[in-house]
């Protein structure tokens, strides 16, 4: 199944019609709000009343955005990486010698994973309901406001750089999908560890070559545009 992480999804929903600038501000606000307590290290801190209320508000805010976006339930599969990273983080925090079951580390890791899930889902909803052009225009509005106080900012054009970086994320996953499908269609299945390693190396080589080509094409397009 193709991974469409942070890729724009064309639709006519309330979230799609909302101004891009408001959505970006909302995304930054939810991310800062969710992680405002930092990485808590004890069970008592995680289960503090204020922390539970804060995470509940953040979670239901994202659920509300999910409803406004009319996002399909299968889009949640794109966020599997959150739980994979959360598992390794939790396991690393629980790693002690000599080994003993660290309840505080377990609860702390689960707390971080839940916060990460809230922010990742929020980002997924915002970016799948906002086109690349809308993101660029919204960032340029912020850039122009800052440029009133700091004029050199407009010459640096950070809005273009940030928008390109954001829009490069779905391009990475789309490229990997194409390379992976092409590899499966054109190459014979190789069994064993050596065969799997060879296939993985071939796919990664093609993947990075395609990304470098796309990055160079984008760079040349920007250079040509700056000469106009």
PDB file of N, CA and C in Angstrom, residues 86-110:
ATOM      1  N   UNK A  86       8.292   5.295  19.188  1.00  0.00           N
ATOM      2  CA  UNK A  86       7.939   5.314  20.609  1.00  0.00           C
ATOM      3  C   UNK A  86       8.371   4.042  21.322  1.00  0.00           C
ATOM      4  N   UNK A  87       8.260   2.906  20.631  1.00  0.00           N
ATOM      5  CA  UNK A  87       8.685   1.637  21.218  1.00  0.00           C
ATOM      6  C   UNK A  87      10.187   1.629  21.487  1.00  0.00           C
ATOM      7  N   UNK A  88      10.975   2.067  20.491  1.00  0.00           N
ATOM      8  CA  UNK A  88      12.429   2.073  20.668  1.00  0.00           C
ATOM      9  C   UNK A  88      12.854   3.081  21.734  1.00  0.00           C
ATOM     10  N   UNK A  89      12.181   4.225  21.789  1.00  0.00           N
ATOM     11  CA  UNK A  89      12.497   5.214  22.813  1.00  0.00           C
ATOM     12  C   UNK A  89      12.204   4.668  24.201  1.00  0.00           C
ATOM     13  N   UNK A  90      11.048   4.031  24.348  1.00  0.00           N
ATOM     14  CA  UNK A  90      10.668   3.461  25.646  1.00  0.00           C
ATOM     15  C   UNK A  90      11.628   2.349  26.050  1.00  0.00           C
ATOM     16  N   UNK A  91      11.973   1.486  25.095  1.00  0.00           N
ATOM     17  CA  UNK A  91      12.901   0.393  25.392  1.00  0.00           C
ATOM     18  C   UNK A  91      14.268   0.937  25.803  1.00  0.00           C
ATOM     19  N   UNK A  92      14.713   2.011  25.132  1.00  0.00           N
ATOM     20  CA  UNK A  92      16.006   2.613  25.457  1.00  0.00           C
ATOM     21  C   UNK A  92      15.982   3.217  26.859  1.00  0.00           C
ATOM     22  N   UNK A  93      14.869   3.862  27.212  1.00  0.00           N
ATOM     23  CA  UNK A  93      14.755   4.467  28.542  1.00  0.00           C
ATOM     24  C   UNK A  93      14.711   3.399  29.640  1.00  0.00           C
ATOM     25  N   UNK A  94      14.184   2.221  29.302  1.00  0.00           N
ATOM     26  CA  UNK A  94      14.070   1.139  30.294  1.00  0.00           C
ATOM     27  C   UNK A  94      15.333   0.285  30.374  1.00  0.00           C
ATOM     28  N   UNK A  95      16.309   0.597  29.528  1.00  0.00           N
ATOM     29  CA  UNK A  95      17.529  -0.209  29.483  1.00  0.00           C
ATOM     30  C   UNK A  95      18.419   0.128  30.676  1.00  0.00           C
ATOM     31  N   UNK A  96      18.585  -0.815  31.558  1.00  0.00           N
ATOM     32  CA  UNK A  96      19.420  -0.633  32.746  1.00  0.00           C
ATOM     33  C   UNK A  96      20.297  -1.863  32.947  1.00  0.00           C
ATOM     34  N   UNK A  97      21.337  -1.661  33.642  1.00  0.00           N
ATOM     35  CA  UNK A  97      22.201  -2.804  34.005  1.00  0.00           C
ATOM     36  C   UNK A  97      22.598  -2.680  35.479  1.00  0.00           C
ATOM     37  N   UNK A  98      22.289  -3.663  36.329  1.00  0.00           N
ATOM     38  CA  UNK A  98      21.533  -4.881  35.996  1.00  0.00           C
ATOM     39  C   UNK A  98      20.081  -4.572  35.669  1.00  0.00           C
ATOM     40  N   UNK A  99      19.447  -5.473  34.905  1.00  0.00           N
ATOM     41  CA  UNK A  99      18.104  -5.208  34.409  1.00  0.00           C
ATOM     42  C   UNK A  99      17.088  -5.241  35.533  1.00  0.00           C
ATOM     43  N   UNK A 100      16.195  -4.267  35.520  1.00  0.00           N
ATOM     44  CA  UNK A 100      15.025  -4.275  36.395  1.00  0.00           C
ATOM     45  C   UNK A 100      13.897  -3.512  35.695  1.00  0.00           C
ATOM     46  N   UNK A 101      12.682  -3.822  36.072  1.00  0.00           N
ATOM     47  CA  UNK A 101      11.522  -3.228  35.406  1.00  0.00           C
ATOM     48  C   UNK A 101      11.316  -1.817  35.936  1.00  0.00           C
ATOM     49  N   UNK A 102      11.559  -0.837  35.084  1.00  0.00           N
ATOM     50  CA  UNK A 102      11.455   0.571  35.460  1.00  0.00           C
ATOM     51  C   UNK A 102      10.080   1.100  35.045  1.00  0.00           C
ATOM     52  N   UNK A 103       9.171   1.181  36.003  1.00  0.00           N
ATOM     53  CA  UNK A 103       7.811   1.644  35.716  1.00  0.00           C
ATOM     54  C   UNK A 103       7.791   3.092  35.266  1.00  0.00           C
ATOM     55  N   UNK A 104       8.610   3.918  35.925  1.00  0.00           N
ATOM     56  CA  UNK A 104       8.656   5.335  35.547  1.00  0.00           C
ATOM     57  C   UNK A 104       9.102   5.520  34.101  1.00  0.00           C
ATOM     58  N   UNK A 105      10.116   4.743  33.674  1.00  0.00           N
ATOM     59  CA  UNK A 105      10.598   4.842  32.293  1.00  0.00           C
ATOM     60  C   UNK A 105       9.527   4.385  31.304  1.00  0.00           C
ATOM     61  N   UNK A 106       8.789   3.337  31.659  1.00  0.00           N
ATOM     62  CA  UNK A 106       7.714   2.839  30.790  1.00  0.00           C
ATOM     63  C   UNK A 106       6.624   3.897  30.623  1.00  0.00           C
ATOM     64  N   UNK A 107       6.170   4.460  31.729  1.00  0.00           N
ATOM     65  CA  UNK A 107       5.116   5.466  31.678  1.00  0.00           C
ATOM     66  C   UNK A 107       5.598   6.718  30.934  1.00  0.00           C
ATOM     67  N   UNK A 108       6.858   7.107  31.167  1.00  0.00           N
ATOM     68  CA  UNK A 108       7.428   8.269  30.494  1.00  0.00           C
ATOM     69  C   UNK A 108       7.478   8.062  28.981  1.00  0.00           C
ATOM     70  N   UNK A 109       7.891   6.860  28.558  1.00  0.00           N
ATOM     71  CA  UNK A 109       7.953   6.553  27.137  1.00  0.00           C
ATOM     72  C   UNK A 109       6.577   6.543  26.490  1.00  0.00           C
ATOM     73  N   UNK A 110       5.587   5.983  27.190  1.00  0.00           N
ATOM     74  CA  UNK A 110       4.229   5.966  26.663  1.00  0.00           C
ATOM     75  C   UNK A 110       3.655   7.377  26.576  1.00  0.00           C
TER      76      UNK A 110
END
